Coordinates of N, CA, C and O in Angstrom, one line a residue:
X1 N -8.2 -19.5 5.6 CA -8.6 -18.8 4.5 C -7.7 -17.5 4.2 O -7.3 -17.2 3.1
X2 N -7.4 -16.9 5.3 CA -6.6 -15.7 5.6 C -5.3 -16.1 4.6 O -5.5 -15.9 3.4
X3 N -4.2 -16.7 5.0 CA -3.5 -17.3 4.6 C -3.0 -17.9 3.0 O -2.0 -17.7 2.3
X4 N -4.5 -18.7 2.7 CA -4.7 -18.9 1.1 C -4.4 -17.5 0.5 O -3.4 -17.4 -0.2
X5 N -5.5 -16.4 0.9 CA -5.6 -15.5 0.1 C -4.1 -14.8 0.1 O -3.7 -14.5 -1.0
X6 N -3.5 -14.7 1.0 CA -1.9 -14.2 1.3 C -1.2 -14.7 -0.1 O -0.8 -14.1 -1.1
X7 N -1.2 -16.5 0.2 CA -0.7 -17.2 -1.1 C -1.0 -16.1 -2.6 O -0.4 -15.4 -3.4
X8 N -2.2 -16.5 -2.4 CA -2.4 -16.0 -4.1 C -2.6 -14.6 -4.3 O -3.3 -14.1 -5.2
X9 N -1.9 -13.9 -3.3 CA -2.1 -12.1 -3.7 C -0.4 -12.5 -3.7 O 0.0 -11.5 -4.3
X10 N 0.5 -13.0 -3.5 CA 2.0 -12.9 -3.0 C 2.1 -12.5 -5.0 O 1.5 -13.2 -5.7
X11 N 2.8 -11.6 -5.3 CA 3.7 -11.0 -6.9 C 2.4 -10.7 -7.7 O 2.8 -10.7 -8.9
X12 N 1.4 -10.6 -7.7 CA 0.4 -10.5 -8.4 C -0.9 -9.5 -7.6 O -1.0 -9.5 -6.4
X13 N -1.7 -8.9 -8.4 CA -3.4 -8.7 -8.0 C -4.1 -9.1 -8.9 O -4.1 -9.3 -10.1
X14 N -5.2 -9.4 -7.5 CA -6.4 -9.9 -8.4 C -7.9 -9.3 -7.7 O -8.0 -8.4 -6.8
X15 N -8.8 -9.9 -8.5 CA -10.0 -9.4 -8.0 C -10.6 -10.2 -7.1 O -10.1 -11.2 -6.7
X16 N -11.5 -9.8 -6.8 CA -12.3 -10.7 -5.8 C -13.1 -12.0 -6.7 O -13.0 -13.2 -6.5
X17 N -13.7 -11.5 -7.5 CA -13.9 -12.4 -8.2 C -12.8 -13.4 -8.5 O -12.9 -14.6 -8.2
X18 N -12.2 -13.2 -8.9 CA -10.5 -13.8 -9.3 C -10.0 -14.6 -8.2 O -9.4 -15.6 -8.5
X19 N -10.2 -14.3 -7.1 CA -9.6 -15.1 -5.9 C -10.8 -15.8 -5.0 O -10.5 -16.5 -3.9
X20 N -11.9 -15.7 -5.4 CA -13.0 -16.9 -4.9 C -12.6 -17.9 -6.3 O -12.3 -19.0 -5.9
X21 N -12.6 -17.7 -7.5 CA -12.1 -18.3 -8.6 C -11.2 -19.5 -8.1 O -11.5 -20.7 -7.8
X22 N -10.0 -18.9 -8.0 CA -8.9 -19.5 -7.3 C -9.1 -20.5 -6.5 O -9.0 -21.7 -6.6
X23 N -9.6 -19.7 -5.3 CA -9.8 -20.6 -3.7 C -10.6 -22.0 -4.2 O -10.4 -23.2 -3.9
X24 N -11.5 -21.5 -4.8 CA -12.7 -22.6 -5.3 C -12.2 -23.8 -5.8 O -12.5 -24.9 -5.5
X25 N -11.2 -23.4 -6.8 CA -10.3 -24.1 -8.0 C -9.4 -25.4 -6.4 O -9.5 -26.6 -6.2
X26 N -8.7 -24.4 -5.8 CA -7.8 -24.8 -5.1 C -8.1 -25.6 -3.8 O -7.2 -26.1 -3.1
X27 N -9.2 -25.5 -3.8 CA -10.0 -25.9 -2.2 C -10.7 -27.3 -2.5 O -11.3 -27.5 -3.5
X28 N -10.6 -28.2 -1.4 CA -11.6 -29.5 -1.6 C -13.0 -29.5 -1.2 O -13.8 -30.4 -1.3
X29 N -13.1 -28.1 -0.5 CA -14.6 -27.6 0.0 C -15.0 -26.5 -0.8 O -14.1 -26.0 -1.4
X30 N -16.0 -26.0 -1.0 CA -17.0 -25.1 -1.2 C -16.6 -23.8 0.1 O -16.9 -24.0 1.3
X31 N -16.0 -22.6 -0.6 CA -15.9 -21.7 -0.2 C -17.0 -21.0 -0.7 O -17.3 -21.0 -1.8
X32 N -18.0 -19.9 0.7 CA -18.8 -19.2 0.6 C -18.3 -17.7 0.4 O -17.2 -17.4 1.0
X33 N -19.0 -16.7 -0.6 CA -18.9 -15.4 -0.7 C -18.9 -14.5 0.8 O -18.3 -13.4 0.7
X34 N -19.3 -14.8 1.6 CA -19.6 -14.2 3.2 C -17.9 -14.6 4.0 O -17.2 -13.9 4.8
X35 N -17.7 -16.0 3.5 CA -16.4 -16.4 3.9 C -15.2 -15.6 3.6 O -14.4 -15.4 4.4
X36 N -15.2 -15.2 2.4 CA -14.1 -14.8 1.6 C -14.4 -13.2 1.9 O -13.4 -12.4 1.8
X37 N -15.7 -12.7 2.2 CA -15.7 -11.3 2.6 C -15.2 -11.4 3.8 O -14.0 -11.1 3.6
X38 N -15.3 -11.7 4.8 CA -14.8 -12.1 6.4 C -13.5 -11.5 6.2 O -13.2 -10.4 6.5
X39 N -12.7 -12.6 5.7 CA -11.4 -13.0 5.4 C -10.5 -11.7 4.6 O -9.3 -11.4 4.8
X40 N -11.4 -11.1 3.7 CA -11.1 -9.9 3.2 C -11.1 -8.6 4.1 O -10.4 -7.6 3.9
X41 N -11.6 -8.7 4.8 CA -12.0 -7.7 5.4 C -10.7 -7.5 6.7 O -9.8 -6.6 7.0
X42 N -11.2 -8.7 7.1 CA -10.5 -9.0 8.4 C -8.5 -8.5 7.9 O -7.8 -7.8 8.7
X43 N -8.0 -8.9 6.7 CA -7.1 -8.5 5.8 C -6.6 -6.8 6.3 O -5.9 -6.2 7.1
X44 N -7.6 -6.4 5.2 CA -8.1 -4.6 5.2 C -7.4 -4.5 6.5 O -6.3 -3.9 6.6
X45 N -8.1 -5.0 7.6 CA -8.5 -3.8 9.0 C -7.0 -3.9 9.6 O -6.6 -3.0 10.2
X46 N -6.1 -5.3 9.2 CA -4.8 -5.8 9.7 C -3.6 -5.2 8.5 O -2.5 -5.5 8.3
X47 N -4.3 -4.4 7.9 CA -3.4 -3.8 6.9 C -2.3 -4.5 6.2 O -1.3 -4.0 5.7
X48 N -2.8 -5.8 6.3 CA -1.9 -6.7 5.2 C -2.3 -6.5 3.4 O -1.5 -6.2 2.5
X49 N -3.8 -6.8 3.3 CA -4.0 -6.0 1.9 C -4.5 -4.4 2.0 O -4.8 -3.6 2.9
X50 N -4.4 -4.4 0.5 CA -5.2 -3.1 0.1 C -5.5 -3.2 -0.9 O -5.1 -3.9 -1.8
X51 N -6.7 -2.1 -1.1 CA -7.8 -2.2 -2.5 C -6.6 -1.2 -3.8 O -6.1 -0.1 -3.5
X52 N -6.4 -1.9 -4.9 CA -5.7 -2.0 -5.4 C -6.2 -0.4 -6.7 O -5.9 0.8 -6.8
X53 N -6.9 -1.4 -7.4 CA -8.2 -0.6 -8.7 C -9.3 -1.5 -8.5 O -9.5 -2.1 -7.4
X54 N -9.9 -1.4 -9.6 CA -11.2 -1.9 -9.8 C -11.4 -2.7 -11.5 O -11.2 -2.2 -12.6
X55 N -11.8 -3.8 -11.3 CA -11.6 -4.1 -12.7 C -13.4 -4.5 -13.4 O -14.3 -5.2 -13.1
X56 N -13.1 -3.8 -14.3 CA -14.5 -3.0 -14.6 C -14.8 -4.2 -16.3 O -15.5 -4.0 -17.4
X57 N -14.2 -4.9 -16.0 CA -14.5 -5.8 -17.1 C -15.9 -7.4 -16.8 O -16.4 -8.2 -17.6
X58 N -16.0 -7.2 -15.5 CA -17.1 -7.8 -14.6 C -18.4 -7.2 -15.4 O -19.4 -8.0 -15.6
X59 N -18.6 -5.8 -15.8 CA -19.6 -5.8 -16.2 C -19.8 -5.8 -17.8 O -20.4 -4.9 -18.4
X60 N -19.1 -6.8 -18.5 CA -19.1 -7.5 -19.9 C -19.3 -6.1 -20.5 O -20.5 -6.0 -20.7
X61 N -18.6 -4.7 -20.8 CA -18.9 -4.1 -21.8 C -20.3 -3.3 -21.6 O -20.7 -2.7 -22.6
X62 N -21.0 -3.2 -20.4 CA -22.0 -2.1 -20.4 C -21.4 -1.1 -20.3 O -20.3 -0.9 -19.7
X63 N -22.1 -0.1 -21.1 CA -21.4 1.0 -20.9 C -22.0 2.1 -20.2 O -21.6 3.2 -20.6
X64 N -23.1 2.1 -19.2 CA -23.6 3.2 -18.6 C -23.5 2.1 -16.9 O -24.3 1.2 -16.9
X65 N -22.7 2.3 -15.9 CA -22.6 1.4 -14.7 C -23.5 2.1 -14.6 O -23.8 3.1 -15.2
X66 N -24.4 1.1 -13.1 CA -25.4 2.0 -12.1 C -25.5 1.8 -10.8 O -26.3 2.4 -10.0
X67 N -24.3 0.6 -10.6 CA -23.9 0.3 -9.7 C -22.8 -0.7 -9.4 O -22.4 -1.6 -10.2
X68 N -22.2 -0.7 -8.2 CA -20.8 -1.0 -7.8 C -20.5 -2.6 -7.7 O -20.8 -3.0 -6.6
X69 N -20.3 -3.1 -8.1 CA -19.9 -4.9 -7.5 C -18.9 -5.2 -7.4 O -17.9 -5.2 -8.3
X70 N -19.0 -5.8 -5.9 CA -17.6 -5.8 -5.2 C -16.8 -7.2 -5.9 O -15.7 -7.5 -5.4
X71 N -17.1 -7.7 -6.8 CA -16.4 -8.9 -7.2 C -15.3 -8.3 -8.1 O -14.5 -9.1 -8.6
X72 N -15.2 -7.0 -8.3 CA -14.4 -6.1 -9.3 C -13.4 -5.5 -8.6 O -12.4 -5.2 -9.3
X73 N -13.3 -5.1 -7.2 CA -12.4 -4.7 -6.3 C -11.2 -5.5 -6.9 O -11.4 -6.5 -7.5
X74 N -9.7 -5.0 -6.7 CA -8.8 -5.5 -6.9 C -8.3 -5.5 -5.5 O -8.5 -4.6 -4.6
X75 N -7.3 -7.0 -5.3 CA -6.7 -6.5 -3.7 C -4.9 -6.8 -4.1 O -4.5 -7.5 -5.1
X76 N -4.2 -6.2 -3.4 CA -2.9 -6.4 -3.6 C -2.1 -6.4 -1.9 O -2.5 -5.9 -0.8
X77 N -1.1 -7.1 -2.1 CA -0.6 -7.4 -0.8 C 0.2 -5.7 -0.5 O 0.5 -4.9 -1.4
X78 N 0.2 -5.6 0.5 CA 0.6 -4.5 1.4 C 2.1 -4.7 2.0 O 2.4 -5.1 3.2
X79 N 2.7 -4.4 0.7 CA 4.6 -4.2 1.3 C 5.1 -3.4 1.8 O 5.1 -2.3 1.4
X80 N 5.7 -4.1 3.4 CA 5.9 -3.8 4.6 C 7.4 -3.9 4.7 O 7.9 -3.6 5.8
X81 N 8.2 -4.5 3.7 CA 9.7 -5.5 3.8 C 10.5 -4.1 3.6 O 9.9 -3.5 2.7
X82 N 11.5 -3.5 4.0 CA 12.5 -2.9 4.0 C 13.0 -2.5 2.6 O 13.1 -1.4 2.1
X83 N 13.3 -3.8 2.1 CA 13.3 -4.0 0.5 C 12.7 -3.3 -0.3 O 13.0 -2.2 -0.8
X84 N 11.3 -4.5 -0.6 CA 10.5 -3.8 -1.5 C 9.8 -2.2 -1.7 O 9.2 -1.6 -2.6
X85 N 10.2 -1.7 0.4 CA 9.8 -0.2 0.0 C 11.0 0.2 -0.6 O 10.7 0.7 -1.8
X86 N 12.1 0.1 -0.4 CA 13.3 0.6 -0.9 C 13.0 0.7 -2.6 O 13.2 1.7 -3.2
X87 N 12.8 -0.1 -3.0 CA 12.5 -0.9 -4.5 C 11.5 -0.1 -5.0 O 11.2 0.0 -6.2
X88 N 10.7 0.5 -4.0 CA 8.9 1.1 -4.9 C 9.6 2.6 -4.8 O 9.4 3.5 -5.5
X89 N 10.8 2.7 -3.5 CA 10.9 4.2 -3.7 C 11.8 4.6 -5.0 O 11.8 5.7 -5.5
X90 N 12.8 3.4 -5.4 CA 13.5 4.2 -6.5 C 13.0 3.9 -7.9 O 13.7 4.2 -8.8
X91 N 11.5 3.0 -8.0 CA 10.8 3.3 -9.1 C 10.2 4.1 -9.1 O 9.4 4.1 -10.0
X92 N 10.1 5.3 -8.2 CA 9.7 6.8 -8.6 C 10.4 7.4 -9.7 O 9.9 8.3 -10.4
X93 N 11.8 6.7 -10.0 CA 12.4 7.2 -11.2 C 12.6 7.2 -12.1 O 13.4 7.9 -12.7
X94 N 11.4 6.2 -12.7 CA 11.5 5.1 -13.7 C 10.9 6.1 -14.9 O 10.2 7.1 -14.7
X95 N 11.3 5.5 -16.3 CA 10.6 6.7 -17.2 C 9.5 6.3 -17.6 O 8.9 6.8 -18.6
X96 N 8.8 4.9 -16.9 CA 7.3 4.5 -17.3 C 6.4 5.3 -16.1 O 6.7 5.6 -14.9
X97 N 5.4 5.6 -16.9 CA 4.6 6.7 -16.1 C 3.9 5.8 -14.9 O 3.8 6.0 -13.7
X98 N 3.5 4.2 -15.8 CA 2.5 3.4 -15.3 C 2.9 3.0 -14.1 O 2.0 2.9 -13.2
X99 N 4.1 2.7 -13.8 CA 5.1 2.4 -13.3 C 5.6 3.3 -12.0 O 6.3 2.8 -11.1
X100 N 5.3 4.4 -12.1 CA 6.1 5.6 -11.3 C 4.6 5.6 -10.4 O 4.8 5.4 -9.2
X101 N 3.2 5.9 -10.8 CA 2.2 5.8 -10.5 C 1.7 4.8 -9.5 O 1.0 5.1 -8.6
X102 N 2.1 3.3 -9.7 CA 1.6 2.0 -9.4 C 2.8 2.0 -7.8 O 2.7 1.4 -6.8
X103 N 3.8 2.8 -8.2 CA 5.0 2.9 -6.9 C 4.4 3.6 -6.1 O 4.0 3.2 -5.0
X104 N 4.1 5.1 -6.5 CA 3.8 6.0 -5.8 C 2.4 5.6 -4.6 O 2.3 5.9 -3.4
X105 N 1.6 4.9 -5.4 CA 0.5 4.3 -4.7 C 0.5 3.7 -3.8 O -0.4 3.6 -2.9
X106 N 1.6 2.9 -3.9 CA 1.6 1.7 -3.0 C 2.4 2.3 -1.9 O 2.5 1.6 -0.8
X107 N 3.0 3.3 -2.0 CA 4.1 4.0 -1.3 C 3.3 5.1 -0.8 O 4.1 5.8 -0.2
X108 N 2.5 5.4 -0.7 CA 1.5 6.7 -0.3 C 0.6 5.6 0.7 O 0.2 6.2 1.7
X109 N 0.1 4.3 0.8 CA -0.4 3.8 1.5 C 0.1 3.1 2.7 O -0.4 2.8 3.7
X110 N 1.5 3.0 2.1 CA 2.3 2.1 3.2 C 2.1 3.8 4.3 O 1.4 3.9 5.3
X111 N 2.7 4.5 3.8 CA 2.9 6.3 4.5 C 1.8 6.7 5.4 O 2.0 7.1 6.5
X112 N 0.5 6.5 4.8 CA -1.2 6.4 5.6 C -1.2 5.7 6.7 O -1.5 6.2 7.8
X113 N -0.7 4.4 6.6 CA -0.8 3.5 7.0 C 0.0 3.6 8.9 O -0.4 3.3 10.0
X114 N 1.3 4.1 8.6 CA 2.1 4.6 9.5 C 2.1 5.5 10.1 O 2.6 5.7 11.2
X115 N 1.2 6.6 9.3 CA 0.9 7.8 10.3 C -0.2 7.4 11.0 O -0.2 8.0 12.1
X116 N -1.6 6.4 11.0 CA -2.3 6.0 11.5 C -1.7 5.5 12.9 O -2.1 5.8 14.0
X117 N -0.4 4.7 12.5 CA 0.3 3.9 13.8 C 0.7 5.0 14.6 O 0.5 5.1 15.8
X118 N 1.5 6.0 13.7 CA 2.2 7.0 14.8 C 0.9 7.9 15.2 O 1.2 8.6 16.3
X119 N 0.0 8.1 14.9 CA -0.9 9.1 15.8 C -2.1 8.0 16.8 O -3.1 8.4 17.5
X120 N -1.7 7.0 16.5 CA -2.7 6.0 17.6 C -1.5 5.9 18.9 O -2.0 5.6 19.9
X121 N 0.0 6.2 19.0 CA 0.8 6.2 19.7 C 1.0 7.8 20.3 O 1.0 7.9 21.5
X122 N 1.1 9.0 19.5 CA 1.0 10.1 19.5 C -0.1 10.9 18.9 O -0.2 11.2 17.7
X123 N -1.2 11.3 20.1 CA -2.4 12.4 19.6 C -2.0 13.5 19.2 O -2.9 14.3 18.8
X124 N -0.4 14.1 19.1 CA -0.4 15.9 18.7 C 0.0 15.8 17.4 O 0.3 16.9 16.9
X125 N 0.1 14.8 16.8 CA 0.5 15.0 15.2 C -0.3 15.8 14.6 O -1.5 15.6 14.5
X126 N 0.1 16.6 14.3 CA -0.6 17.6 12.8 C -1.2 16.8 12.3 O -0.7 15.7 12.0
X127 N -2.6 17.2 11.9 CA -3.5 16.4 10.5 C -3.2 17.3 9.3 O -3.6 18.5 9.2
X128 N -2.7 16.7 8.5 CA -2.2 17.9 7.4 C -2.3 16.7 6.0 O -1.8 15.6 6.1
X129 N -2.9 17.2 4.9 CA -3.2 15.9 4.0 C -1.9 15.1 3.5 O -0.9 15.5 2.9
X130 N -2.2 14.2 4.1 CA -0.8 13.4 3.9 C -0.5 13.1 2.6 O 0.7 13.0 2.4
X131 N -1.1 12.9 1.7 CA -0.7 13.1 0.1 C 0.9 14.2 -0.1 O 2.0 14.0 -0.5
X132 N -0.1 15.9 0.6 CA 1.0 16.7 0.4 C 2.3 16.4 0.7 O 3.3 16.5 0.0
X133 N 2.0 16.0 2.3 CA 3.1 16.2 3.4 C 4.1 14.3 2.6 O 5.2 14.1 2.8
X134 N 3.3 13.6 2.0 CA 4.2 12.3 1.2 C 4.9 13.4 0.5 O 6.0 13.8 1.0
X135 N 4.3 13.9 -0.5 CA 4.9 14.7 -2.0 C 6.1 15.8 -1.2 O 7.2 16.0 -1.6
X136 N 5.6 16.4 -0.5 CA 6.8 16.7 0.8 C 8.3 16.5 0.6 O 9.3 17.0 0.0
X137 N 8.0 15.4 1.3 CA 9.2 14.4 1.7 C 10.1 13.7 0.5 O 11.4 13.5 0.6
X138 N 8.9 13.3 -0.8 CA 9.5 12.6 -1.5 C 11.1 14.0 -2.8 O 12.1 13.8 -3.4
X139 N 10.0 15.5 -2.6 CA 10.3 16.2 -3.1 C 12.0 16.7 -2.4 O 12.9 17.0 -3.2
X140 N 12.1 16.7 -1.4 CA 12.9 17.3 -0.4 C 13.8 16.0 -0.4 O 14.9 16.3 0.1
X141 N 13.8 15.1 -0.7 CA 14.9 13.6 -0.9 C 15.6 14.0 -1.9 O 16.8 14.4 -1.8
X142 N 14.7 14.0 -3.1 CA 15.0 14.2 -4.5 C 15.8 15.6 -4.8 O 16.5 15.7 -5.8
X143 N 15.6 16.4 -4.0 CA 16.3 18.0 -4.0 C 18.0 17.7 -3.4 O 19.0 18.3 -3.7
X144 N 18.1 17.0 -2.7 CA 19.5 16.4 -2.0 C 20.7 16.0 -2.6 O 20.3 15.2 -3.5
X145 N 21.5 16.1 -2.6 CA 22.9 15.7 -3.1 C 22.8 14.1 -3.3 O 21.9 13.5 -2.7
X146 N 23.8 13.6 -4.1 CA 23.5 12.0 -4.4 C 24.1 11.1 -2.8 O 23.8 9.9 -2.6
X147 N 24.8 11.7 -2.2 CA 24.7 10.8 -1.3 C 23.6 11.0 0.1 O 23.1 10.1 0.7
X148 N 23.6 12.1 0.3 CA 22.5 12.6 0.9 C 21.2 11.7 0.8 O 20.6 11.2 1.7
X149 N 20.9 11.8 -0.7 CA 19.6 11.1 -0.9 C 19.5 9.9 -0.8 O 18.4 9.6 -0.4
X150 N 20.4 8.7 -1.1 CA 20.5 8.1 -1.1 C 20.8 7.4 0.8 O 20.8 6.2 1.2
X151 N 20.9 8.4 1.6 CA 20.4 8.1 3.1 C 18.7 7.8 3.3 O 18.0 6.9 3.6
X152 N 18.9 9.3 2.9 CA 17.3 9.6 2.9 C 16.5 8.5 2.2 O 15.4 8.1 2.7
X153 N 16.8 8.2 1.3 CA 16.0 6.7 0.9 C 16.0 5.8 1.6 O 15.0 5.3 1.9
X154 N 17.3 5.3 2.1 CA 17.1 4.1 3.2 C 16.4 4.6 4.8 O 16.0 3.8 5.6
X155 N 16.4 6.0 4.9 CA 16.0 6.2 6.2 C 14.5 5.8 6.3 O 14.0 5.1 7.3
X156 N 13.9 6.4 4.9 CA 12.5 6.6 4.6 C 11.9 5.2 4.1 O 10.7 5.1 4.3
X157 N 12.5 4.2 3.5 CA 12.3 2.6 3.6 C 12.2 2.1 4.6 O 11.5 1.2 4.7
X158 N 13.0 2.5 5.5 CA 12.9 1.7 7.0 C 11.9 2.2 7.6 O 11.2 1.5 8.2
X159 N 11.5 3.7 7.6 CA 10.7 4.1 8.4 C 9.4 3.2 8.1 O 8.7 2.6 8.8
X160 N 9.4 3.5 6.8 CA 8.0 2.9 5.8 C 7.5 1.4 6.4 O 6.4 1.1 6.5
X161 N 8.6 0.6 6.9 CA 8.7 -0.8 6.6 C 7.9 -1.3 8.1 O 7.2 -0.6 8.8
X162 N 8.3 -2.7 8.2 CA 7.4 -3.4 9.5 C 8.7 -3.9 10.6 O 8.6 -4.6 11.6
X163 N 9.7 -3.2 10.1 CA 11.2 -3.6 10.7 C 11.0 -2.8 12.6 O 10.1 -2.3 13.2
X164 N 12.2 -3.1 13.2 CA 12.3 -2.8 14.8 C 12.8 -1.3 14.5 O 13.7 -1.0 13.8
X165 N 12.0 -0.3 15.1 CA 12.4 0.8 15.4 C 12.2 1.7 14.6 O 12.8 2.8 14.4
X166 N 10.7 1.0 13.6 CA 10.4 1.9 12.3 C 10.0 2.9 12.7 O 10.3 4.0 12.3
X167 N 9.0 2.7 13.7 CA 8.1 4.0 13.7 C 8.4 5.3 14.6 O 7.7 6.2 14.9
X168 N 9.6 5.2 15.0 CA 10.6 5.9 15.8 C 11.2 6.6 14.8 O 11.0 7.8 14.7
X169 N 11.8 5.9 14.0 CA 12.1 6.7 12.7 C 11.6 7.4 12.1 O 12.0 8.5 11.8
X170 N 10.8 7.0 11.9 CA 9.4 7.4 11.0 C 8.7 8.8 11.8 O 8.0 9.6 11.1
X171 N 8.8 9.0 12.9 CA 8.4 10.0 13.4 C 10.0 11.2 13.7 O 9.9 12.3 14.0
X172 N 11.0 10.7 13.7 CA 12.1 11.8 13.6 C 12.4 12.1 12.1 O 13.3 12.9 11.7
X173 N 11.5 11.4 11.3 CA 11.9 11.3 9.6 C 10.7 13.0 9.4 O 10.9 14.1 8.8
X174 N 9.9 12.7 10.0 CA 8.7 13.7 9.9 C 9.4 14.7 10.6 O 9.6 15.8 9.9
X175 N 9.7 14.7 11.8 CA 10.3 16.0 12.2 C 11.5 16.8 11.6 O 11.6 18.1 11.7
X176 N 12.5 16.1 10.9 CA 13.3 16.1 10.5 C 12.6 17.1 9.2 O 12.7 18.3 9.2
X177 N 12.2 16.5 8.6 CA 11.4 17.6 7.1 C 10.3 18.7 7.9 O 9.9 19.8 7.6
X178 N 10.1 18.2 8.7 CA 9.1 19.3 9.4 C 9.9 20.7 9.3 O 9.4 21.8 8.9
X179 N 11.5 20.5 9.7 CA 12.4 21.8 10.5 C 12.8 22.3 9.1 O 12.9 23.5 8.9
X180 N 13.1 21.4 8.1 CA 13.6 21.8 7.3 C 12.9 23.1 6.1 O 13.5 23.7 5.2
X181 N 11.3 23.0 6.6 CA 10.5 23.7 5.8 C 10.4 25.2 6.0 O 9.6 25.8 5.3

């Protein structure tokens, strides 16, 4: 099931409703809602997906919610590839807002996600809201000369990524802006 869901989150999000849809469509058995939560979940905790938005068209046009259903969650795959952080970091540039937003996001998660790794490896890391300390880094790239920055981008994609020797980086990348402050 794991796997399926991989398939059909790969260039696209969907909802949960959307991807029992799918599975159902695609499957010669009867997938259960408990199954596909499992499967979801189990996702989440392996930090392969993540909750994306919410699509609020599940509830046909009511217009006072009163409560949450999870078939509206959106999930999106969680890019780990060298590449595509590279790719989310220089659509920070882009002059679509929607677009600079949807990077930043996904780029602020991968970032969570890594300081989780570097402080399950290292307990003395500073807890300092990592939003800032992202906006930090991203701000202090962008302040740099063009070739300069252009290190600093690939330093901060590798760190970001699922590559050998990221999280090594990733923690001399933090010290590195730490000194600079």
């Amino acid at each position: 099931m794991k796997e399926t869901i991989l398939e059909l989150l790969n260039g696209r999000e969907l909802s949960k409703k959307e991807l029992l849809e799918e599975i159902r469509r695609e499957s010669e058995r009867s997938t259960s809602d408990k199954t596909l939560n499992e499967s979801l979940m189990t996702l989440l905790r392996e930090k392969r997906i993540y909750i994306t938005n919410y699509d609020f068209s599940i509830y046909n046009d009511v217009k006072r919610i009163q409560s949450i259903k999870p078939e509206g969650i959106v999930f999106g795959l969680m890019k780990t590839d060298f590449v595509e952080i590279e790719t989310l970091i220089k659509l920070l540039e882009s002059n679509d807002v929607d677009e600079v937003k949807l990077a930043s996001s996904k780029l602020k998660m991968n970032f969570r996600n890594k300081m989780d790794e570097l402080n399950f490896r290292v307990s003395s890391i500073k807890n300092e809201d990592l939003d800032a300390l992202f906006n930090r880094i991203i701000f202090y790239i962008y302040s740099q000369s063009e070739d300069q920055k252009r290190i600093l981008i690939n330093k901060l994609a590798w760190s970001l990524s699922n590559e050998n020797g990221s999280l090594d980086l990733f923690e001399d990348l933090l010290n590195f802006i730490d000194h600079q402050s």
